PDB file of C-alpha atoms in Angstrom:
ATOM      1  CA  UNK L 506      61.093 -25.878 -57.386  1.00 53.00           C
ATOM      2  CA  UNK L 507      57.507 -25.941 -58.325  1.00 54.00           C
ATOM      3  CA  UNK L 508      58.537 -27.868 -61.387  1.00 57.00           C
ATOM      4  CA  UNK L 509      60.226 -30.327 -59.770  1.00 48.00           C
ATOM      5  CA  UNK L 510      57.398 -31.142 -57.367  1.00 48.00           C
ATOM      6  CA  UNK L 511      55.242 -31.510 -60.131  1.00 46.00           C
ATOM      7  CA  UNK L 512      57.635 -33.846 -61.991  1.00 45.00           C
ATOM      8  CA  UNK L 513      58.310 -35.998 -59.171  1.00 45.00           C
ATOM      9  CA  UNK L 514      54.709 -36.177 -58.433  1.00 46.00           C
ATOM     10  CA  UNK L 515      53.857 -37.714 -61.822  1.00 45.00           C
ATOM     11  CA  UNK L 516      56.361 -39.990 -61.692  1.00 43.00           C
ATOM     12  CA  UNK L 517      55.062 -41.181 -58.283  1.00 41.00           C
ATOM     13  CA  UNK L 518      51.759 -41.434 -59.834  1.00 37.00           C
ATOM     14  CA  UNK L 519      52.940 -43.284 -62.817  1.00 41.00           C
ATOM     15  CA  UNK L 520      55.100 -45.534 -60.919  1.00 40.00           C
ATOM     16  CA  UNK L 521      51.859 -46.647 -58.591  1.00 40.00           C
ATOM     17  CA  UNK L 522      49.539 -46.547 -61.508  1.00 38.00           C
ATOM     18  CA  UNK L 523      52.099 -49.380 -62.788  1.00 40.00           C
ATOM     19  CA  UNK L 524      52.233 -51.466 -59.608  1.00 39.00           C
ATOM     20  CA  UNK L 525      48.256 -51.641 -59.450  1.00 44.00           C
ATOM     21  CA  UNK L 526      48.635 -52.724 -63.324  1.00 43.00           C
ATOM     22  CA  UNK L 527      50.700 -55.263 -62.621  1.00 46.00           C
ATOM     23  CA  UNK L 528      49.265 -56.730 -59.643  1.00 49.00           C
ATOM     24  CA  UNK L 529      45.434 -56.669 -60.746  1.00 71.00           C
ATOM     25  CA  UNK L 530      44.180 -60.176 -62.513  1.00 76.00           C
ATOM     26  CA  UNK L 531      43.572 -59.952 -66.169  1.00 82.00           C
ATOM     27  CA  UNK L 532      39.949 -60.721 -66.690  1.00 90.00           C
ATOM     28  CA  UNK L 533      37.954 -63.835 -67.466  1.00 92.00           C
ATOM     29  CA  UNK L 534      36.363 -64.717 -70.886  1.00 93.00           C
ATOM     30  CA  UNK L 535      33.394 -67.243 -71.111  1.00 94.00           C
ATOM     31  CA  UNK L 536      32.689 -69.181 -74.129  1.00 95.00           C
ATOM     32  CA  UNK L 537      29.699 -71.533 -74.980  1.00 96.00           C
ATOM     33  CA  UNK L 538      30.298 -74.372 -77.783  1.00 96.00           C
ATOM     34  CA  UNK L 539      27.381 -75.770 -79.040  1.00 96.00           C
ATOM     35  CA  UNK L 540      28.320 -78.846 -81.680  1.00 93.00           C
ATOM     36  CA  UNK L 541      25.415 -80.099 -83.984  1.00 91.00           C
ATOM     37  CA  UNK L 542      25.982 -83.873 -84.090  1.00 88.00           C
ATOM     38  CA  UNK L 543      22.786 -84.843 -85.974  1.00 84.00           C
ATOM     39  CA  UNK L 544      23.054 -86.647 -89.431  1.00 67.00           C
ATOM     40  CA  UNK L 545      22.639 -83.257 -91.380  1.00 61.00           C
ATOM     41  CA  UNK L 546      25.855 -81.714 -89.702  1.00 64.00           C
ATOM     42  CA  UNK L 547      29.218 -83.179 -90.153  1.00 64.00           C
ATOM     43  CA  UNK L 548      31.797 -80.961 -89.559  1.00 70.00           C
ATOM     44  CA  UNK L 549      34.924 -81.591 -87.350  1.00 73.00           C
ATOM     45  CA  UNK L 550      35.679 -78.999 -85.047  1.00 84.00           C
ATOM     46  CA  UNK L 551      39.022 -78.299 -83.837  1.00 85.00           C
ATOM     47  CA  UNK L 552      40.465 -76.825 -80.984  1.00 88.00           C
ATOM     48  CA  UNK L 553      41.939 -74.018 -83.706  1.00 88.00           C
ATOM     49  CA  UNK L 554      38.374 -72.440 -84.376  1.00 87.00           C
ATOM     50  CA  UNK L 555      37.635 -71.894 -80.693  1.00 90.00           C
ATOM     51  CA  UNK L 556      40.858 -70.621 -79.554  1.00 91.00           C
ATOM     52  CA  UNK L 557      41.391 -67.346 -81.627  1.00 91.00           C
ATOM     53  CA  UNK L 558      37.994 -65.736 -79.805  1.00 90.00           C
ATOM     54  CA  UNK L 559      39.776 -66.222 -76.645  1.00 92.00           C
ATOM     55  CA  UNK L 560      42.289 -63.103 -75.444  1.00 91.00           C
ATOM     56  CA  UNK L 561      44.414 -65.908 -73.768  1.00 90.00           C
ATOM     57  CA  UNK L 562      45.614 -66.348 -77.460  1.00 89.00           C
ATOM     58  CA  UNK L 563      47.631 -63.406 -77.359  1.00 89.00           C
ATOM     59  CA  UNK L 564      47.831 -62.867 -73.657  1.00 89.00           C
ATOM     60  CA  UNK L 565      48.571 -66.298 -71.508  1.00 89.00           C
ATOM     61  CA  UNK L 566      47.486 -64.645 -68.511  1.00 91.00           C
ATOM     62  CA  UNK L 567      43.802 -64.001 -69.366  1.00 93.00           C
ATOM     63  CA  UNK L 568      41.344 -66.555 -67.455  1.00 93.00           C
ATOM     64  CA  UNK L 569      38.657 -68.496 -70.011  1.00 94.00           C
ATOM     65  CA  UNK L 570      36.094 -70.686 -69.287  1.00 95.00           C
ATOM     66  CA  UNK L 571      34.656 -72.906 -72.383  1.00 96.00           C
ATOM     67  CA  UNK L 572      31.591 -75.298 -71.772  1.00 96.00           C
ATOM     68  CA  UNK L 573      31.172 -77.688 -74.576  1.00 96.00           C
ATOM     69  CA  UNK L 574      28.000 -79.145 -75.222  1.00 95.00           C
ATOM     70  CA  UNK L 575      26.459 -81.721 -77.906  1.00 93.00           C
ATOM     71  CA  UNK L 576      23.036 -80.717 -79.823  1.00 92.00           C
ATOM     72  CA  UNK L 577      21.342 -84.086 -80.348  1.00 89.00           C
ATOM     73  CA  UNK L 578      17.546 -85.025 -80.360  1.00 88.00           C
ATOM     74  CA  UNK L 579      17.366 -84.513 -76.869  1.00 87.00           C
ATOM     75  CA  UNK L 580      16.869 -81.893 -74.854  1.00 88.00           C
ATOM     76  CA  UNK L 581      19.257 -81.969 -72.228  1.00 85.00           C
ATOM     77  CA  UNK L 582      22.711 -83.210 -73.379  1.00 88.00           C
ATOM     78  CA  UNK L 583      25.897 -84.038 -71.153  1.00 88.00           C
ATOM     79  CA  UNK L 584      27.708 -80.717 -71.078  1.00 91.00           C
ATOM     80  CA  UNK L 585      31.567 -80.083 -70.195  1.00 94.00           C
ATOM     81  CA  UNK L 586      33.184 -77.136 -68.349  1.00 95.00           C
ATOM     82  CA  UNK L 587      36.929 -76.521 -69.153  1.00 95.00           C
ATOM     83  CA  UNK L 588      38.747 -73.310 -67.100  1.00 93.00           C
ATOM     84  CA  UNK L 589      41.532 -71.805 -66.192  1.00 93.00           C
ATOM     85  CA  UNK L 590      42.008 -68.649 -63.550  1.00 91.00           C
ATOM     86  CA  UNK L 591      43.393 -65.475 -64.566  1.00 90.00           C
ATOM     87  CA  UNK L 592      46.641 -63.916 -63.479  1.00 90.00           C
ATOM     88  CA  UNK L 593      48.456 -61.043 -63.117  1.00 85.00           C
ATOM     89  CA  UNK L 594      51.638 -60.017 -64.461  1.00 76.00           C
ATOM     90  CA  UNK L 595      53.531 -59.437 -60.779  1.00 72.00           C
ATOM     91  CA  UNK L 596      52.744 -63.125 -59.190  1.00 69.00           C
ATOM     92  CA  UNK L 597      52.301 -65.234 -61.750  1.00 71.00           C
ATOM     93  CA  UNK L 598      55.113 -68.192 -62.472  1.00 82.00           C
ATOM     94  CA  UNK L 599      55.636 -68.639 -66.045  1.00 85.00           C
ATOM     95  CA  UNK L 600      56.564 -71.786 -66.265  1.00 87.00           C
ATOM     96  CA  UNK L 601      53.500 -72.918 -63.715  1.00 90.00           C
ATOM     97  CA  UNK L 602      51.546 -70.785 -66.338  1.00 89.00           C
ATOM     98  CA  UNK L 603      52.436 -72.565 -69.672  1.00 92.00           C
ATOM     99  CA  UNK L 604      51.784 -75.810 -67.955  1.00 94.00           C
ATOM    100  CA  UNK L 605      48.237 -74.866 -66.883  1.00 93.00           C
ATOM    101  CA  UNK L 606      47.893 -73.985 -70.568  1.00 94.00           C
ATOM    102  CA  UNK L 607      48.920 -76.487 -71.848  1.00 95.00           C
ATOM    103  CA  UNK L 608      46.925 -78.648 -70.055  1.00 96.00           C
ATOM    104  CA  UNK L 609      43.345 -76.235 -70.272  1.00 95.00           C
ATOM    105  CA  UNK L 610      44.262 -76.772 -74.159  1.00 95.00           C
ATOM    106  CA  UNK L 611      44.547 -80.397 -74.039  1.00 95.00           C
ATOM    107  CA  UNK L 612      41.387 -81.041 -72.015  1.00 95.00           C
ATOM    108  CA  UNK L 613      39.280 -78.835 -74.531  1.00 95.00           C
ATOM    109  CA  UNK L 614      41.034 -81.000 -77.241  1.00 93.00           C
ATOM    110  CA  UNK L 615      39.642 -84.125 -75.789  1.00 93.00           C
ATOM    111  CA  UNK L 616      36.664 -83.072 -75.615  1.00 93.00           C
ATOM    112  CA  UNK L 617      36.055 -82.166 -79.161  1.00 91.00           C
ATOM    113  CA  UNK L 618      37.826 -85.395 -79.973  1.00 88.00           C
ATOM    114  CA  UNK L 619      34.762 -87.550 -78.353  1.00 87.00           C
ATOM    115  CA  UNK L 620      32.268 -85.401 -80.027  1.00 83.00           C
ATOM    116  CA  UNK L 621      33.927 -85.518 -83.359  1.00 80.00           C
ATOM    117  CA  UNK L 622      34.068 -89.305 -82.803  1.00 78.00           C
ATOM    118  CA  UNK L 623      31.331 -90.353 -80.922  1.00 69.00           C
ATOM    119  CA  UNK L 624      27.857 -91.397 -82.245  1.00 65.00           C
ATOM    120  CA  UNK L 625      26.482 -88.954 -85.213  1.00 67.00           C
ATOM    121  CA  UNK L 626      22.541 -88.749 -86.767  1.00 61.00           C
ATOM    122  CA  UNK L 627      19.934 -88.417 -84.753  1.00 66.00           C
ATOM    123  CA  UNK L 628      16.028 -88.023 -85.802  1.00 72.00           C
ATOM    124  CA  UNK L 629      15.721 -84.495 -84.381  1.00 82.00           C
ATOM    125  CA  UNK L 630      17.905 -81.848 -83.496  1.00 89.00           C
ATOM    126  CA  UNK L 631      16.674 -79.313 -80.407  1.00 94.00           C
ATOM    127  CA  UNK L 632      18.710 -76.101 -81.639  1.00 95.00           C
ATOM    128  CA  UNK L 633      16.733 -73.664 -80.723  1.00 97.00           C
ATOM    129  CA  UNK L 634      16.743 -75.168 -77.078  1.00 96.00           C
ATOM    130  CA  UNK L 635      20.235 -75.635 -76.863  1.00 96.00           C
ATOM    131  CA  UNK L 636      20.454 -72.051 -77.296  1.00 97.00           C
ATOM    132  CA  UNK L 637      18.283 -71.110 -74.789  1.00 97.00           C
ATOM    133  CA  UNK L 638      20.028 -73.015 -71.836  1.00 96.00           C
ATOM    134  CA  UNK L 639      23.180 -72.120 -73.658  1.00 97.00           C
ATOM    135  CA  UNK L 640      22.615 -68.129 -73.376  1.00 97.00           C
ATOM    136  CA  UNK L 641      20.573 -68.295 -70.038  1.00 96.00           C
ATOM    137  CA  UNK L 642      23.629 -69.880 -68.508  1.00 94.00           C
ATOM    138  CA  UNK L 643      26.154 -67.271 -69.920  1.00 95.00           C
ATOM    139  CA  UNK L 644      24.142 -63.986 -69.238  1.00 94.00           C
ATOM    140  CA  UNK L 645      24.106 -65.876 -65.658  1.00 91.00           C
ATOM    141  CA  UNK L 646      27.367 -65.898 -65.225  1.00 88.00           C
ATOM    142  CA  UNK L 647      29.518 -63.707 -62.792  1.00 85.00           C
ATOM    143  CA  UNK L 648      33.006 -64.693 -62.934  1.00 83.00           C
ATOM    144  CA  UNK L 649      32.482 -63.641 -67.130  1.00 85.00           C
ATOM    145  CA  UNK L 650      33.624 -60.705 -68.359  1.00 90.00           C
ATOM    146  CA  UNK L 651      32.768 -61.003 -71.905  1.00 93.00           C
ATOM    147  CA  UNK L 652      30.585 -63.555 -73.290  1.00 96.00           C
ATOM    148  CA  UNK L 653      30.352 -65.731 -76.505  1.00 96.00           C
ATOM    149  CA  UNK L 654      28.518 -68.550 -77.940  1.00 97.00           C
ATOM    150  CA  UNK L 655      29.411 -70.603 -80.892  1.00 96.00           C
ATOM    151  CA  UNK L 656      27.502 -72.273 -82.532  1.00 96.00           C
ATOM    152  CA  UNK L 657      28.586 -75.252 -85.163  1.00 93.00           C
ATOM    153  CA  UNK L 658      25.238 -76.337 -86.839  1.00 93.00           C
ATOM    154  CA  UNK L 659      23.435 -76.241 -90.309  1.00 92.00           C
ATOM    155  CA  UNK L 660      20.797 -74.623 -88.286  1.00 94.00           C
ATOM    156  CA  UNK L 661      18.194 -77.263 -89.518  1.00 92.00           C
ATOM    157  CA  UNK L 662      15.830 -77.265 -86.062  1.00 94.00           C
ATOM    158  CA  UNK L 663      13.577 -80.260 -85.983  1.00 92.00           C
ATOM    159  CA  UNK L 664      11.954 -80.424 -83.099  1.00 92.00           C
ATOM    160  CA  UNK L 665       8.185 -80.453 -82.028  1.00 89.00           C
ATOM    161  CA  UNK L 666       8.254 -76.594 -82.114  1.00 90.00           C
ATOM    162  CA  UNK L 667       9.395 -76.676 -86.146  1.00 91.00           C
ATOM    163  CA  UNK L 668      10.838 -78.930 -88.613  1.00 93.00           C
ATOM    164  CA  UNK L 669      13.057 -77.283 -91.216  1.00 92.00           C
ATOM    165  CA  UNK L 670      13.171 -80.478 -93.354  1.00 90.00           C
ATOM    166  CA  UNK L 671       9.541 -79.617 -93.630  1.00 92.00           C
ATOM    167  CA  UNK L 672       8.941 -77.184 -96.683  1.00 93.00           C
ATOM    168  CA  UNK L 673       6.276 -75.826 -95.798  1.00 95.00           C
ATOM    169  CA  UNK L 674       7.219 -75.002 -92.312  1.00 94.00           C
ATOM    170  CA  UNK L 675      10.333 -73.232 -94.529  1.00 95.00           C
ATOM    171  CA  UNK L 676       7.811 -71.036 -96.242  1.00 96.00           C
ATOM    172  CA  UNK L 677       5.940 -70.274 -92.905  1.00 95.00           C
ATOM    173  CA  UNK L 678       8.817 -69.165 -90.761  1.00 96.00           C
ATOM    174  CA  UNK L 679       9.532 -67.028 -94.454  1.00 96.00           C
ATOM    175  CA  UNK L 680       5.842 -65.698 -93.951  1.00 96.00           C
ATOM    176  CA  UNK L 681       5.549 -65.253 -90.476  1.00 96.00           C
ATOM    177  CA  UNK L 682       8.577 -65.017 -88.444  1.00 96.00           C
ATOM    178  CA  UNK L 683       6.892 -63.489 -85.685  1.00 97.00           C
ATOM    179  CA  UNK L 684       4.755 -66.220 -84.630  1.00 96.00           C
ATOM    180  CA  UNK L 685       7.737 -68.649 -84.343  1.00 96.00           C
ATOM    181  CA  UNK L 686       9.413 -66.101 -82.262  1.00 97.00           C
ATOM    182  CA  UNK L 687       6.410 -66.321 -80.108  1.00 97.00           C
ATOM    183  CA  UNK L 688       6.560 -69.913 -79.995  1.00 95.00           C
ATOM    184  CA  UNK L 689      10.253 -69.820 -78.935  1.00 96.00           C
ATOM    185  CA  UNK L 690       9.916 -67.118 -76.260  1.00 97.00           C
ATOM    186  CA  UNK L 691       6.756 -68.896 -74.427  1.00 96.00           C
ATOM    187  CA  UNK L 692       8.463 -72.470 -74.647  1.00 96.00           C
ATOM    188  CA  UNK L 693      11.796 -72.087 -74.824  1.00 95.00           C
ATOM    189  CA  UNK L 694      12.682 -68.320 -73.198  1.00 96.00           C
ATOM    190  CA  UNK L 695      15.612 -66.235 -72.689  1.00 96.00           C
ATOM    191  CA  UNK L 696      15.850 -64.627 -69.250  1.00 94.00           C
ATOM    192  CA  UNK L 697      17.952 -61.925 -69.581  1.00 95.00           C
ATOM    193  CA  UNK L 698      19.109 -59.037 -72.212  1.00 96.00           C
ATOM    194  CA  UNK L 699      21.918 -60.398 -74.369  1.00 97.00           C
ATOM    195  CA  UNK L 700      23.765 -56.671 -74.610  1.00 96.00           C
ATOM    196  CA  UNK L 701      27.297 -57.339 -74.507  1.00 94.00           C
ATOM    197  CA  UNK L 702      26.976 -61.118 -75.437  1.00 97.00           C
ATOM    198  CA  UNK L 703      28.661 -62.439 -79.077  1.00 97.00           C
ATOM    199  CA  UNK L 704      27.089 -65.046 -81.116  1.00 98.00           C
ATOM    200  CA  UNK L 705      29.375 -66.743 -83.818  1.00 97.00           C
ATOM    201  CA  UNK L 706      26.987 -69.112 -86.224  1.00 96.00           C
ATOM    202  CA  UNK L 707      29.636 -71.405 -88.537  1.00 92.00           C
ATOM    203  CA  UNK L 708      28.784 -73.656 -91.081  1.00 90.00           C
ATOM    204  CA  UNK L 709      30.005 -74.479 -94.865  1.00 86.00           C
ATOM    205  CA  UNK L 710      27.206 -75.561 -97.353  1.00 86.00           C
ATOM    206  CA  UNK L 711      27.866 -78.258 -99.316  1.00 86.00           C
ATOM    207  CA  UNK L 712      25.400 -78.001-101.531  1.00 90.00           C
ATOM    208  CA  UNK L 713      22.565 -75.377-103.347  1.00 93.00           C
ATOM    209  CA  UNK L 714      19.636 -76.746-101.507  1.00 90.00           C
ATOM    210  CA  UNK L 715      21.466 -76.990 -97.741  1.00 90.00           C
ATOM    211  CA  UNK L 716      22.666 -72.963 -98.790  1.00 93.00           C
ATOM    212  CA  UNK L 717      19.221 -72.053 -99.304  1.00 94.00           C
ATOM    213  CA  UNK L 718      17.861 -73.503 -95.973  1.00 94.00           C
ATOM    214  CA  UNK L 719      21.311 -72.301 -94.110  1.00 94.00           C
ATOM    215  CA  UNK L 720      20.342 -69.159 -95.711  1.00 96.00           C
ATOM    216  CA  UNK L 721      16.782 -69.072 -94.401  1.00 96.00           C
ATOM    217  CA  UNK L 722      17.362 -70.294 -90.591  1.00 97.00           C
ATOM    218  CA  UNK L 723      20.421 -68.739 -90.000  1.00 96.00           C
ATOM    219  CA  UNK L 724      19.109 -64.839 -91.198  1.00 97.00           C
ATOM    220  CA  UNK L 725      16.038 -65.734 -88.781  1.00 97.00           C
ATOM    221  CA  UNK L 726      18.479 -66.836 -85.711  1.00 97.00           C
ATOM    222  CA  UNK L 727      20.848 -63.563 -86.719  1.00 98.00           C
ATOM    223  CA  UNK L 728      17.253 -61.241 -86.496  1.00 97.00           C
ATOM    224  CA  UNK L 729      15.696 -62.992 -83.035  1.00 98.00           C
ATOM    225  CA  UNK L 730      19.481 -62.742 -81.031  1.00 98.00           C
ATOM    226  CA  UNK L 731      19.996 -59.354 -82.359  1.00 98.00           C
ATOM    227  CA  UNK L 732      16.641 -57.756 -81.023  1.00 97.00           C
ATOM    228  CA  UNK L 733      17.476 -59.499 -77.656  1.00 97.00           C
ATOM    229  CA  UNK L 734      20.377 -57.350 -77.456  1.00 97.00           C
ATOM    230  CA  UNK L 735      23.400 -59.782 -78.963  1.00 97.00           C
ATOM    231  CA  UNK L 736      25.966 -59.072 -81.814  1.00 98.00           C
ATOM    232  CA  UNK L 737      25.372 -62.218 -84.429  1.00 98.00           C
ATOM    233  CA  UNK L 738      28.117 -62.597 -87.056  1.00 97.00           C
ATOM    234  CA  UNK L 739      27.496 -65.535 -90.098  1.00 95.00           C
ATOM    235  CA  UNK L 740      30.590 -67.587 -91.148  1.00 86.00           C
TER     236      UNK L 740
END
């Protein structure tokens, strides 16, 4: 009799363990894009490289939110926010679902189709600052339950904190990477720890002397992120 009470017990618990499963939201990923569009960047990005970091990939019901934003020789660039809720697996219509898909997808699409095709080369490129806003706004962010910036650049800054076209200013960051870092967390600071928070860096060289630079700045980005607490992975 014992037995029995037992069983039924656990299958009581098992069936309500279920029912809370079923009926509890899946959660919410947050992704930053950050597209280089200066002259020394031209790479089109498709809607292909950004999807695959998102769970809704393999599970439609996951919620994602993807800003999109141009680097340019400005500072502050038009950015655009592209989301859709989660779900769970109890209320959710699938056929409502697919469509709001299908149309999250298309909107990101869009977007990367005016960037891809709107006005390249600029005389500076604020990377370093993009980053900033980019990563202050994501460690901000509630509704996010993981976190991820990409970042599509050659990682050739030129700005009036350094200019990586400069050789010199190669051999100095080289020499003393601490004093840029100093320079980039008095003007251009991160607020909060970046534990938990990924950063994907993508490029493809197409020549010896853009390697070596990509090289340079993209090791230096990979060390500064990482000691602020963020997982920085080179492609």
């Amino acid at each position: 009799m014992k037995k029995l009470l037992l069983v039924i017990t656990g299958i009581i618990l098992l069936i309500t363990h279920s029912c809370k499963t079923a009926t509890k939201n899946r959660d919410t990923d947050c992704a930053f894009v950050l597209i280089d569009v200066t002259d020394s960047f031209n790479e089109a990005i498709s809607l292909n490289t950004i999807l695959p970091l998102l769970r809704l990939s393999q599970d439609s019901l996951y919620g994602a939110k993807v800003t999109i934003s141009p680097i340019t020789n400005l500072r502050f660039n038009h950015s655009k926010s592209i989301s859709i809720p989660s779900e769970n697996m109890m209320e959710h219509n699938e056929f409502d679902r697919k469509r709001a898909l299908q149309a999250f997808k298309a909107k990101i699409d869009s977007c990367l189709h005016n960037l891809n095709n709107g006005v390249r080369g600029t005389d500076g490129s604020y990377i370093f600052f993009a980053m900033a806003n980019a990563l202050n706004d994501l460690t901000g962010c509630k509704e996010c339950d993981t976190k991820t910036l990409i970042l599509y650049s050659d990682c050739r800054e030129n700005s009036k904190l350094f200019d990586s076209y400069d050789k010199e200013s190669i051999k100095y960051i080289q020499k003393y990477p601490e004093r840029i870092i100093a320079l980039l967390d008095k003007n251009w600071p991160i607020e909060k720890s970046l534990e938990g928070v990924r950063i994907y860096i993508e490029h493809h060289p197409t020549s010896t002397v853009e390697d070596d630079i990509f090289f340079i700045m993209s090791r230096f980005m990979q060390s500064y992120y990482q000691a602020k607490g963020a997982t920085v992975l080179i492609n």
